[in-house]
Coordinates of C-alpha atoms in Angstrom, one line a residue:
M30 CA -61.5 -2.7 25.1
S31 CA -63.7 0.7 25.9
D32 CA -61.6 1.6 28.7
T33 CA -58.4 1.3 26.4
V34 CA -56.4 4.8 26.2
I35 CA -55.9 5.4 22.7
S36 CA -52.7 7.6 21.7
F37 CA -53.4 9.0 18.1
R38 CA -51.0 11.6 16.9
A39 CA -52.8 12.9 13.7
L40 CA -50.5 15.7 12.8
L41 CA -47.3 13.7 12.8
L42 CA -48.8 10.7 11.2
V43 CA -49.8 12.8 8.3
N44 CA -46.5 14.9 8.1
E45 CA -44.4 11.5 8.2
Q46 CA -46.6 9.9 5.4
R47 CA -47.0 13.2 3.0
N48 CA -42.9 13.5 3.2
A49 CA -42.3 9.7 2.6
Y50 CA -44.6 9.0 0.1
G51 CA -44.3 11.6 -2.8
L52 CA -45.7 15.1 -1.4
R53 CA -42.4 16.1 -0.8
Y54 CA -41.9 16.6 -4.7
G55 CA -45.4 17.3 -5.1
D56 CA -46.5 13.8 -6.5
Y57 CA -50.3 13.6 -5.2
T58 CA -50.8 10.4 -7.7
R59 CA -48.4 8.4 -5.5
Y60 CA -49.5 9.7 -2.3
R61 CA -53.3 8.9 -3.2
K62 CA -52.5 5.3 -4.3
H63 CA -50.6 4.8 -1.1
C64 CA -53.4 6.1 0.9
A65 CA -55.7 3.7 -1.3
N66 CA -53.1 0.9 -0.3
R67 CA -53.2 1.8 3.4
T68 CA -56.8 2.1 3.5
H69 CA -57.4 -1.3 2.1
R70 CA -54.8 -2.9 4.2
L71 CA -56.9 -1.1 7.4
R72 CA -60.1 -2.7 6.3
H73 CA -58.6 -6.1 6.1
S74 CA -56.9 -6.1 9.3
L75 CA -60.1 -4.5 11.1
K76 CA -62.4 -6.9 8.9
F77 CA -64.1 -3.9 7.9
T78 CA -65.0 -4.8 4.5
H79 CA -68.2 -5.6 2.2
G80 CA -67.4 -9.2 1.6
K81 CA -66.8 -10.8 -1.8
G82 CA -70.4 -12.1 -2.5
K83 CA -73.0 -10.6 -4.8
E84 CA -74.7 -9.7 -1.9
F85 CA -74.1 -6.3 -0.6
K86 CA -73.2 -6.0 3.2
K87 CA -73.7 -3.0 5.1
L88 CA -70.8 -1.7 7.2
P89 CA -71.3 -1.9 11.0
P90 CA -71.1 1.6 12.6
I91 CA -68.1 2.8 14.2
T92 CA -69.2 3.3 17.9
P93 CA -66.6 4.4 20.8
E94 CA -67.0 1.3 22.3
V95 CA -65.6 -0.6 19.7
V96 CA -63.2 1.8 18.3
N97 CA -59.4 1.6 18.4
C98 CA -56.6 3.2 16.9
G99 CA -56.9 1.4 13.6
H100 CA -60.4 2.9 13.1
L101 CA -59.1 6.4 13.7
Q102 CA -56.3 5.9 11.1
L103 CA -59.0 4.0 8.8
L104 CA -60.9 7.6 8.6
L105 CA -57.7 9.5 8.4
F106 CA -56.3 8.0 5.4
E107 CA -59.9 8.2 3.7
A108 CA -59.7 12.0 4.3
E109 CA -56.2 12.1 2.9
R110 CA -56.8 10.0 -0.1
A111 CA -59.6 12.2 -0.8
W112 CA -57.8 15.3 -0.4
A113 CA -54.8 14.3 -2.7
H114 CA -57.5 12.9 -5.5
S115 CA -58.7 16.5 -5.3
H116 CA -55.3 18.1 -5.8
E117 CA -54.5 15.7 -8.4
L118 CA -57.7 16.5 -10.3
I119 CA -56.6 20.3 -10.1
S120 CA -53.5 20.0 -11.6
L121 CA -55.1 18.0 -14.2
S122 CA -57.5 20.8 -14.8
L123 CA -54.4 23.2 -15.5
D124 CA -53.0 21.0 -18.4
P125 CA -53.3 23.2 -21.7
T126 CA -53.4 20.0 -23.3
K127 CA -57.0 19.2 -21.7
V128 CA -58.7 22.3 -21.9
D129 CA -61.8 20.9 -23.1
K130 CA -62.2 18.9 -19.7
R131 CA -61.3 22.0 -17.3
S132 CA -64.5 22.3 -16.0
A133 CA -65.3 18.4 -15.3
F134 CA -61.8 18.3 -13.4
R135 CA -62.7 21.0 -11.4
R136 CA -66.0 19.9 -10.4
S137 CA -64.7 16.6 -9.6
A138 CA -61.7 18.1 -7.4
T139 CA -64.6 20.1 -5.6
S140 CA -66.6 16.9 -4.9
R141 CA -63.7 15.1 -3.8
F142 CA -62.2 18.0 -1.3
R143 CA -66.1 17.8 0.0
R144 CA -65.7 14.3 0.8
A145 CA -62.3 14.7 2.3
I146 CA -63.9 17.5 4.9
N147 CA -67.2 14.6 5.6
W148 CA -64.3 11.9 6.5
S149 CA -62.6 14.6 8.5
T150 CA -65.6 15.6 10.3
Q151 CA -66.2 12.0 10.9
L152 CA -63.2 11.8 12.8
L153 CA -63.4 14.6 14.4
S154 CA -66.8 13.8 16.1
L155 CA -65.4 10.5 16.9
A156 CA -62.4 11.7 18.4
Q157 CA -64.7 14.2 20.8
S158 CA -66.7 11.4 21.9
L159 CA -63.4 9.7 22.9
Y160 CA -61.9 12.4 24.9
A161 CA -65.3 12.8 26.6
S162 CA -64.7 9.2 27.9
K163 CA -61.2 10.3 28.6
R164 CA -59.9 7.9 26.3
L165 CA -58.2 10.4 24.1
S166 CA -55.7 13.0 25.6
A167 CA -56.0 16.7 25.3
E168 CA -53.1 16.7 22.8
N169 CA -54.3 14.4 20.3
I170 CA -58.1 16.0 20.3
L171 CA -56.4 19.4 19.5
E172 CA -54.3 17.8 16.9
L173 CA -57.3 16.1 15.5
T174 CA -59.3 19.5 15.5
T175 CA -56.7 21.5 14.1
Y176 CA -56.3 19.4 11.4
S177 CA -60.2 19.3 10.6
L178 CA -60.0 23.2 10.8
I179 CA -57.2 23.3 8.0
L180 CA -58.6 21.2 5.8
N181 CA -62.2 23.1 6.1
G182 CA -60.4 26.7 5.7
R183 CA -58.2 25.3 2.6
F184 CA -61.6 24.6 1.0
L185 CA -63.3 27.3 1.9
R186 CA -60.4 29.8 0.6
S187 CA -61.0 28.4 -2.7
R188 CA -64.5 30.1 -2.9
E189 CA -64.2 34.0 -2.9
E190 CA -67.7 34.2 -1.2
Q191 CA -66.6 32.1 1.7
L192 CA -63.2 34.1 2.6
P193 CA -64.4 35.4 6.1
D194 CA -65.0 31.5 7.5
A195 CA -61.8 30.5 5.5
L196 CA -59.9 33.6 7.7
S197 CA -61.5 32.2 10.5
Q198 CA -61.2 28.8 10.4
L199 CA -57.5 29.3 9.5
G200 CA -57.0 31.8 12.5
I201 CA -58.3 29.4 15.2
A202 CA -56.0 26.5 13.7
R203 CA -53.2 29.0 14.1
Y204 CA -54.0 29.5 17.8
L205 CA -54.2 25.9 18.6
L206 CA -50.9 25.3 16.7
D207 CA -49.3 28.3 18.8
N208 CA -50.5 26.1 22.2
L209 CA -49.3 23.3 20.9
C210 CA -45.9 24.6 20.0
A211 CA -45.9 26.2 23.4
Q212 CA -46.6 23.2 25.5
A213 CA -44.4 20.6 23.4
T214 CA -42.6 18.1 25.3
S215 CA -40.1 17.6 22.8
S216 CA -38.1 19.6 20.2
R217 CA -39.7 17.4 17.3
D218 CA -43.2 18.3 18.3
Q219 CA -42.4 22.0 18.4
A220 CA -40.7 21.6 15.0
L221 CA -43.8 19.8 13.7
A222 CA -45.9 22.8 15.1
T223 CA -43.6 25.5 14.0
S224 CA -43.7 24.2 10.2
L225 CA -47.7 23.9 10.3
I226 CA -47.6 27.7 11.6
D227 CA -45.3 28.5 8.5
E228 CA -47.7 26.9 6.0
I229 CA -50.9 28.5 7.2
G230 CA -49.2 32.0 7.8
P231 CA -49.4 32.9 3.9
E232 CA -53.0 31.6 3.6
I233 CA -54.3 34.0 6.5
R234 CA -52.4 36.8 4.9
Y235 CA -54.0 35.9 1.8
C236 CA -57.5 35.9 3.2
A237 CA -57.1 39.3 5.3
H238 CA -55.7 40.8 2.0
Q239 CA -58.4 39.9 0.0
L240 CA -61.1 41.2 2.6
G241 CA -59.3 44.3 2.4
S242 CA -57.7 44.4 5.8
K243 CA -54.7 47.4 6.0
K244 CA -53.1 45.2 8.5
A245 CA -53.1 42.0 6.3
Y246 CA -49.1 41.2 7.2
D247 CA -49.6 41.3 11.1
V248 CA -50.7 37.8 11.0
D249 CA -50.2 37.8 15.0
G250 CA -52.7 40.7 15.1
I251 CA -55.4 39.1 13.1
V252 CA -55.3 35.8 15.3
K253 CA -56.0 37.6 18.3
E254 CA -59.0 39.4 16.9
L255 CA -60.1 36.1 15.6
V256 CA -59.8 34.2 18.8
A257 CA -61.6 36.3 20.6
I258 CA -64.9 35.8 18.3
H259 CA -64.6 32.4 16.8
K260 CA -62.8 30.5 19.3
D261 CA -65.8 28.9 21.4
K262 CA -67.8 28.6 18.1
L263 CA -65.4 26.6 16.3
V264 CA -63.8 24.3 19.0
Q265 CA -66.0 22.8 21.7
D266 CA -64.9 23.6 25.2
C267 CA -61.6 25.0 23.8
D268 CA -60.3 26.5 27.2
N269 CA -60.8 23.4 29.3
I270 CA -59.0 21.6 26.6
L271 CA -56.2 23.9 26.9
D272 CA -56.1 24.0 30.4
A273 CA -56.0 20.0 30.0
L274 CA -53.2 20.3 27.6
K275 CA -50.9 22.4 30.1
G276 CA -51.4 19.8 32.6
E277 CA -50.1 17.2 30.4
A278 CA -47.0 18.9 29.4
A279 CA -46.3 19.5 33.1
G280 CA -46.7 16.0 34.1
A281 CA -44.8 14.7 31.0
A282 CA -41.9 17.4 32.0
Q283 CA -42.0 15.7 35.7
G284 CA -42.1 12.2 34.9
L285 CA -39.5 11.8 31.7
P286 CA -36.8 14.1 30.6
K287 CA -37.6 16.4 27.6
Q288 CA -36.1 15.7 24.6
K289 CA -35.0 19.3 23.7
L290 CA -32.5 20.3 21.3
N291 CA -30.1 22.9 22.2
T292 CA -30.3 25.8 20.0
P293 CA -27.6 26.3 17.4
M294 CA -26.2 29.6 17.5
W295 CA -24.1 31.6 14.7
E296 CA -22.8 35.0 15.3
G297 CA -25.0 35.5 18.2
K298 CA -28.4 34.6 16.7
P299 CA -30.1 31.0 17.0
V300 CA -30.3 29.0 13.7
P301 CA -34.0 28.1 13.3
V302 CA -34.7 24.2 12.7
R303 CA -38.2 24.0 11.6
N304 CA -38.4 20.5 10.6
P305 CA -39.4 17.6 12.7
E306 CA -36.9 14.8 10.3
L307 CA -33.9 17.6 10.8
V308 CA -34.6 17.9 14.6
D309 CA -34.3 14.2 15.0
A310 CA -31.0 13.9 13.0
L311 CA -29.7 17.1 15.2
L312 CA -30.5 15.4 18.3
K313 CA -28.8 12.3 17.3
V314 CA -25.5 14.6 16.7
Q315 CA -26.3 16.4 20.1
E316 CA -25.9 13.0 22.0
A317 CA -23.2 12.0 20.2
E318 CA -21.4 15.1 20.8
A319 CA -22.0 14.4 24.8
K320 CA -19.8 11.3 24.5
L321 CA -16.8 13.3 23.4
S322 CA -14.4 13.4 26.5
P323 CA -13.8 16.8 27.8
G324 CA -10.2 16.9 26.0
K325 CA -11.2 16.1 22.7
K326 CA -10.3 19.3 21.0
S327 CA -6.7 19.3 19.6
S328 CA -5.1 21.4 17.4
G329 CA -2.6 21.3 14.6
G330 CA 0.1 22.9 16.9
D331 CA -0.7 21.1 19.9
K332 CA 1.4 17.8 21.0
V333 CA -0.7 15.9 23.0
Q334 CA 0.5 12.4 24.7
L335 CA -2.4 10.3 23.5
G336 CA -2.6 6.7 24.5
T337 CA -3.8 4.1 22.2
N338 CA -7.0 3.2 24.1
T339 CA -7.4 6.7 24.9
T340 CA -7.2 7.4 21.0
K341 CA -9.4 4.6 20.0
R342 CA -12.4 5.9 22.1
S343 CA -11.7 9.6 20.8
V344 CA -11.6 8.4 17.3
G345 CA -14.7 6.0 17.5
A346 CA -16.7 9.0 19.5
Y347 CA -16.1 11.3 16.5
D348 CA -17.0 8.6 13.7
A349 CA -20.3 8.7 15.7
V350 CA -20.7 12.3 15.5
L351 CA -19.7 12.3 11.5
S352 CA -22.2 9.6 11.2
A353 CA -25.0 11.8 12.7
L354 CA -23.8 15.0 11.3
S355 CA -23.9 13.1 8.0
D356 CA -27.6 12.2 8.2
S357 CA -28.3 15.7 9.4
E358 CA -27.0 16.9 5.9
E359 CA -28.6 14.5 3.7
V360 CA -32.0 15.8 5.5
A361 CA -31.5 19.2 4.9
R362 CA -30.2 18.7 1.6
K363 CA -33.3 17.0 0.6
Q364 CA -35.1 19.7 1.9
V365 CA -33.1 22.5 -0.4
E366 CA -33.7 20.4 -3.4
T367 CA -37.6 20.2 -2.5
Q368 CA -37.4 24.0 -2.4
Q369 CA -35.8 24.6 -5.4
L370 CA -38.0 22.0 -7.3
S371 CA -41.3 23.4 -6.1
G372 CA -40.3 26.8 -7.0
S373 CA -41.7 28.1 -3.6
T374 CA -40.1 30.2 -1.1
A375 CA -39.2 28.7 2.3
A376 CA -40.4 30.0 5.7
V377 CA -37.8 32.6 6.8
S378 CA -37.1 33.3 10.5
V379 CA -35.9 36.7 11.9
G380 CA -32.8 37.4 10.4
G381 CA -33.5 36.1 7.0
R382 CA -32.3 32.1 8.0
D383 CA -34.1 29.9 5.7
I384 CA -33.3 26.2 4.9
E385 CA -30.5 27.1 2.9
F386 CA -28.6 28.7 5.6
V387 CA -29.4 25.6 8.0
H388 CA -27.9 23.2 5.3
A389 CA -24.7 25.3 5.2
F390 CA -24.6 25.4 8.8
I391 CA -24.9 21.7 9.1
V392 CA -21.9 21.3 6.5
Y393 CA -19.7 23.9 8.3
Q394 CA -20.0 21.7 11.6
L395 CA -19.6 18.5 9.5
L396 CA -16.3 19.6 8.2
A397 CA -15.0 21.2 11.4
R398 CA -15.9 17.8 13.3
R399 CA -13.6 16.2 10.5
T400 CA -10.7 18.6 11.0
E401 CA -10.5 17.8 14.2
R402 CA -10.7 14.1 14.0
D403 CA -8.0 14.4 11.3
H404 CA -5.9 16.3 13.8
L405 CA -6.5 14.0 16.7
L406 CA -5.0 11.1 14.5
I407 CA -1.9 13.5 13.4
N408 CA -1.0 14.1 17.2
A409 CA -1.6 10.4 17.7
L410 CA 0.8 9.2 14.9
L411 CA 3.5 12.0 15.9
S412 CA 3.1 11.1 19.8
S413 CA 4.0 7.3 18.9
H414 CA 7.1 8.1 17.5
Q415 CA 8.5 10.8 19.9
P416 CA 12.3 11.0 19.0
R417 CA 14.9 10.1 21.6
M418 CA 18.2 12.0 22.1
P419 CA 20.4 10.9 18.9
R420 CA 23.7 9.5 19.7
S421 CA 24.9 10.0 16.4
S422 CA 23.7 11.1 12.8
L423 CA 22.6 7.9 12.1
E424 CA 20.2 7.4 14.8
R425 CA 18.8 10.7 14.0
G426 CA 17.3 9.9 10.9
Q427 CA 16.0 6.5 12.1
V428 CA 12.2 7.2 11.7
D429 CA 9.8 5.0 10.4
G430 CA 9.2 5.3 6.8
R431 CA 5.3 4.9 7.0
L432 CA 5.1 7.6 9.8
F433 CA 5.3 11.0 7.4
P434 CA 3.5 10.1 4.3
A435 CA 0.8 9.2 6.5
V436 CA 1.0 12.5 8.5
V437 CA 0.9 14.1 4.6
K438 CA -1.9 12.2 3.6
L439 CA -4.3 13.3 6.8
L440 CA -2.9 17.0 6.0
D441 CA -4.4 16.7 2.5
T442 CA -7.6 15.5 3.9
V443 CA -7.4 18.8 6.3
L444 CA -6.6 20.9 3.5
Q445 CA -9.7 19.6 1.2
N446 CA -12.2 19.9 4.4
L447 CA -10.7 23.6 4.8
A448 CA -11.1 24.2 0.8
Q449 CA -14.7 23.0 1.0
M450 CA -15.4 25.2 3.9
R451 CA -14.1 28.2 2.3
T452 CA -16.7 28.0 -0.4
L453 CA -19.6 28.0 2.1
S454 CA -22.2 30.8 2.2
V455 CA -22.0 31.2 6.0
V456 CA -18.2 31.4 5.7
D457 CA -17.8 33.6 2.7
E458 CA -20.7 36.3 4.4
S459 CA -18.3 36.4 7.7
P460 CA -15.0 38.6 7.1
D461 CA -13.5 37.4 10.1
L462 CA -14.4 33.9 9.7
S463 CA -13.0 34.0 5.9
S464 CA -9.9 35.4 7.1
G465 CA -9.2 32.7 10.1
V466 CA -10.2 30.0 7.4
D467 CA -7.5 31.3 4.9
G468 CA -5.2 31.7 7.5
R469 CA -5.4 28.1 8.7
I470 CA -5.2 26.8 4.9
S471 CA -1.8 28.4 4.5
F472 CA -0.6 27.0 7.9
T473 CA -1.7 23.5 7.1
K474 CA -0.1 24.1 3.6
S475 CA 3.2 25.1 5.8
R476 CA 2.8 21.8 8.0
R477 CA 2.4 19.5 4.7
C478 CA 5.3 20.8 3.0
F479 CA 7.5 20.6 6.0
F480 CA 6.5 16.8 6.5
L481 CA 6.7 16.0 2.6
A482 CA 10.3 17.4 2.9
R483 CA 11.0 14.8 5.7
C484 CA 9.9 12.2 3.5
Y485 CA 12.4 13.0 1.0
A486 CA 15.3 13.0 3.5
P487 CA 15.4 9.4 4.2
L488 CA 15.6 8.8 0.1
K489 CA 18.8 11.2 0.2
R490 CA 17.1 13.7 -2.1
Y491 CA 18.3 16.6 0.1
A492 CA 17.6 19.4 -2.7
E493 CA 13.9 18.3 -3.1
A494 CA 13.8 18.5 0.5
L495 CA 15.3 21.9 1.1
A496 CA 13.1 23.3 -1.8
L497 CA 10.0 22.3 0.2
V498 CA 11.1 23.6 3.6
Q499 CA 11.8 27.0 1.6
R500 CA 8.0 26.7 0.3
S501 CA 6.9 26.0 3.8
Q502 CA 8.2 28.9 4.8
L503 CA 6.7 30.7 2.2
H504 CA 3.5 29.5 3.4
L505 CA 3.7 30.2 7.1
R506 CA 4.9 33.8 6.4
E507 CA 1.6 34.3 4.3
A508 CA -0.4 32.6 7.7
R509 CA 1.7 35.1 9.9
S510 CA 0.2 37.7 7.8
V511 CA -3.5 36.3 7.5
I512 CA -3.5 35.9 11.3
S513 CA -2.2 39.3 12.4
T514 CA -5.1 40.9 10.4
V515 CA -7.9 38.8 12.1
S516 CA -9.7 40.7 15.3
E517 CA -10.1 37.0 17.2
G518 CA -12.4 37.5 20.3
G519 CA -13.1 41.3 19.8
S520 CA -16.8 41.4 19.3
G521 CA -17.7 37.9 20.6
L522 CA -20.0 37.4 17.7
A523 CA -17.9 35.8 15.2
P524 CA -18.3 31.9 14.6
S525 CA -16.1 30.1 16.5
T526 CA -13.0 28.2 15.1
S527 CA -12.3 26.2 18.1
F528 CA -11.9 23.1 15.9
Y529 CA -8.6 24.6 14.5
P530 CA -6.8 26.7 17.2
L531 CA -4.2 28.7 15.6
A532 CA -2.0 31.3 17.5
D533 CA 1.4 32.9 16.9
S534 CA 2.9 30.5 19.2
D535 CA 2.0 27.8 16.7
C536 CA 3.7 29.5 13.9
D537 CA 6.8 30.1 15.9
T538 CA 7.2 26.4 17.0
L539 CA 7.1 25.4 13.4
D540 CA 9.1 27.6 11.9
E541 CA 11.9 27.0 15.1
E542 CA 11.7 23.5 13.6
M543 CA 11.9 24.2 10.3
L544 CA 15.2 26.1 10.8
R545 CA 16.4 23.2 12.8
V546 CA 15.1 20.6 10.1
G547 CA 16.8 22.7 7.4
S548 CA 20.4 22.8 9.0
E549 CA 20.0 19.1 9.6
L550 CA 19.1 18.7 5.8
K551 CA 22.4 20.8 4.9
R552 CA 24.9 19.1 7.3
D553 CA 23.6 15.6 5.9
W554 CA 23.7 16.6 2.3
F555 CA 27.4 18.0 2.8
S556 CA 28.6 14.7 4.2
F557 CA 27.0 12.6 1.4
N558 CA 28.7 14.3 -1.5
G559 CA 29.8 17.6 -0.9
G560 CA 26.6 19.4 -1.8
S561 CA 26.4 18.2 -5.1
P562 CA 23.0 18.3 -6.9
T563 CA 23.3 14.8 -8.2
P564 CA 23.6 11.8 -5.9
D565 CA 26.8 10.9 -7.5
N566 CA 29.4 13.5 -9.2
E567 CA 30.9 11.0 -11.8
S568 CA 27.6 10.5 -13.6
H569 CA 27.6 11.1 -17.5
K570 CA 26.2 14.3 -18.9
K571 CA 25.2 14.8 -22.4
P572 CA 26.8 17.8 -24.0
L573 CA 24.7 20.8 -24.0
F574 CA 24.9 21.5 -27.6
F575 CA 25.0 18.9 -30.5
D576 CA 27.0 19.5 -33.6
I577 CA 24.5 18.7 -36.1
A578 CA 26.5 19.9 -39.4
L579 CA 29.1 17.3 -38.5
N580 CA 26.4 14.5 -38.3
Y581 CA 24.5 15.2 -41.7
V582 CA 26.9 17.4 -43.7
E583 CA 29.9 16.3 -45.9
L584 CA 32.5 18.8 -45.6
D585 CA 35.2 19.6 -48.3
M586 CA 38.2 19.3 -46.0
D587 CA 40.4 20.9 -48.6
Q588 CA 38.7 23.5 -49.2
L589 CA 38.7 24.4 -45.5
Q590 CA 42.2 24.1 -45.5
A591 CA 42.9 26.2 -48.6
R592 CA 40.7 29.1 -46.9
A593 CA 42.6 28.6 -43.7
G594 CA 46.0 29.3 -45.2
K595 CA 47.1 25.5 -45.2
V596 CA 48.5 24.0 -48.6
P597 CA 47.1 20.6 -48.6
T598 CA 49.7 17.9 -49.2
P599 CA 48.7 15.5 -52.3
T600 CA 48.3 11.9 -51.3
P601 CA 49.2 9.2 -53.3
A602 CA 46.9 7.3 -55.2
L603 CA 47.1 3.5 -54.2
I604 CA 47.1 0.8 -56.5
K605 CA 44.7 -1.9 -55.9
P606 CA 47.0 -5.2 -56.3
Q607 CA 45.0 -7.6 -58.7
P608 CA 44.3 -11.1 -57.5
Q609 CA 46.4 -13.9 -59.3
L610 CA 44.1 -16.4 -60.7
P611 CA 45.2 -20.1 -61.6
L612 CA 46.1 -20.8 -64.8
V613 CA 43.2 -23.2 -65.8
Q614 CA 40.6 -20.7 -64.6
K615 CA 42.9 -17.8 -66.3
G616 CA 42.4 -19.9 -69.5
L617 CA 38.8 -20.2 -69.1
A618 CA 38.2 -16.5 -68.4
L619 CA 40.1 -15.6 -71.3
K620 CA 38.1 -17.8 -73.4
A621 CA 34.9 -16.7 -72.3
K622 CA 35.9 -13.2 -72.8
A623 CA 36.4 -14.0 -76.3
E624 CA 33.4 -15.4 -76.9
E625 CA 31.7 -12.7 -75.4
I626 CA 33.1 -10.3 -77.7
T627 CA 32.7 -12.5 -81.1
R628 CA 29.3 -13.5 -80.5
P629 CA 26.9 -11.6 -83.1
A630 CA 23.7 -10.0 -81.7
T631 CA 20.7 -11.8 -81.9
P632 CA 18.2 -10.1 -84.1
E633 CA 14.8 -9.0 -83.1
P634 CA 12.1 -11.1 -84.2
Q635 CA 9.8 -9.9 -86.8
A636 CA 6.3 -9.3 -86.3
E637 CA 4.0 -11.5 -88.5
T638 CA 0.9 -10.2 -90.5
S639 CA -2.1 -11.0 -88.4
R640 CA -4.3 -13.4 -90.1
G641 CA -8.0 -12.9 -89.8
G642 CA -10.9 -14.9 -90.1
L643 CA -11.8 -18.3 -89.5
S644 CA -7.9 -19.4 -90.3
S645 CA -6.5 -17.6 -87.5
L646 CA -9.6 -18.4 -84.8
L647 CA -8.7 -22.0 -85.6
G648 CA -5.2 -22.0 -85.5
G649 CA -5.5 -20.2 -81.8
W650 CA -7.5 -23.5 -80.8
W651 CA -5.0 -26.3 -82.2
G652 CA -1.8 -24.5 -82.0
R653 CA -0.6 -24.9 -85.7
K654 CA -1.1 -22.6 -88.8
L655 CA -3.8 -23.2 -91.3
S656 CA -3.0 -22.0 -95.0

């Protein structure tokens, strides 16, 4: 075990653990608990515990002969645990509800920070002994040295009387990070070093400003001055370690290809990518884009003959690119949310491009690739139903009824992508690009109306189809006017719109096709029902106005005729014949009538005088009168 080479990336491990367990959103309590659990598991796996009995068992010393990667991780997570606990106590001291315990919290925080420095010092001394025995690489020892310097510098920065020492510690850490960034073998390592440089840069400016430096803004100049004085004091054998780092980087470049990310460009300027997670996601995007065929791009106006297998392969390649871009967009969006929640100002590169700009750039690329994929599917659908020479008007309309609705659905998706693209800040800030996107939106609307009109033609709804063709011509006219104002290719710095090529020839082709289809629709409409707006001419129509008065008011027709000068002719009264009854029934009816006439009226009952007392009560009970 004493000859085993150990690979221990301290800065990379710390960055991953902090982002994954709470520090992305400033949750120091969660990160402290994670470090405690991690150290507990490491001690059990290394059998480095005090035992469970009542008798205390002293831990054996960690010597270079028995050390492995687990021992280094144990010391690192002990330092991280104490550091996170210190920040947790500092946040508690700022709580207005715990003013009486503020000084106690600050003393405890200082004690925990000192403990973190103690653990990091043990880790660095053990790493130096491993490097001396050639069991640790120069890159690993530089990362551990940088970690220890940053931790010491931040502790000293909190004490006003030790600001010069803090400035020297942070300045040398910045110098080591610059060398790690320059000799990085991958874009991920380069982004990791760059992110740490961005973190400690403001701290160096603060220390220099507090010390009265007139050039506190010039961080690079301050670092150069500090390196000449404190480099050999703070870093043991610094020059030899840096030379060994260059040799390792050269050997890695010859042995394995570098995982370098092609620098994304926007308006002739590079787009900064300063986060290791985002670099990994964009590397996957780059690998997926390399699998796209050279002839992958097809515009809305191109008519490319695509085979079934070629289309499937191209769509699969686009799906892989879109999946990688979606992951990249999620990583960038989380970083934007972290920046907004923390309220801090992210590092801005030259040109003023921060993480919000990077997120908008990735969303633009995602929408552009979606648009390319949709156009590929549209061209595949149209090429699979190429019209042959029609022998008659009946054969001319024989097209699969699912074709044009599918094309319209894809064009709806294209419109949605372009509309979302138009709202991006990177598009809105570029006049040429915003005009180009507007022109493509109008052209896509024109194509959508055109294919929607062709959906109505098989249903014999020619009026709606011709109205849609006219609307399509209006959108096409708008697209022509917008395209004519855009100076594409003039300066060469405008963002590329190659995902949706659009030229005047495409507009001319669509215009000719609309004229041809419009003439066919008019001829078919005339041959169908003579150009009537309704499918059949004998359809019932309701009257335009209803005579409401005749329906609801009884009119005096005699008076109206008299006012009109017409004498109404009297109509003789009709005598209604009486029905003849049989003799027996007639006699009975007369007798009943006579009895009804001679019958005397029934007198009304007289109300008796009410009797009170016991007699009325008992009479009510037994139903008889009591005298």
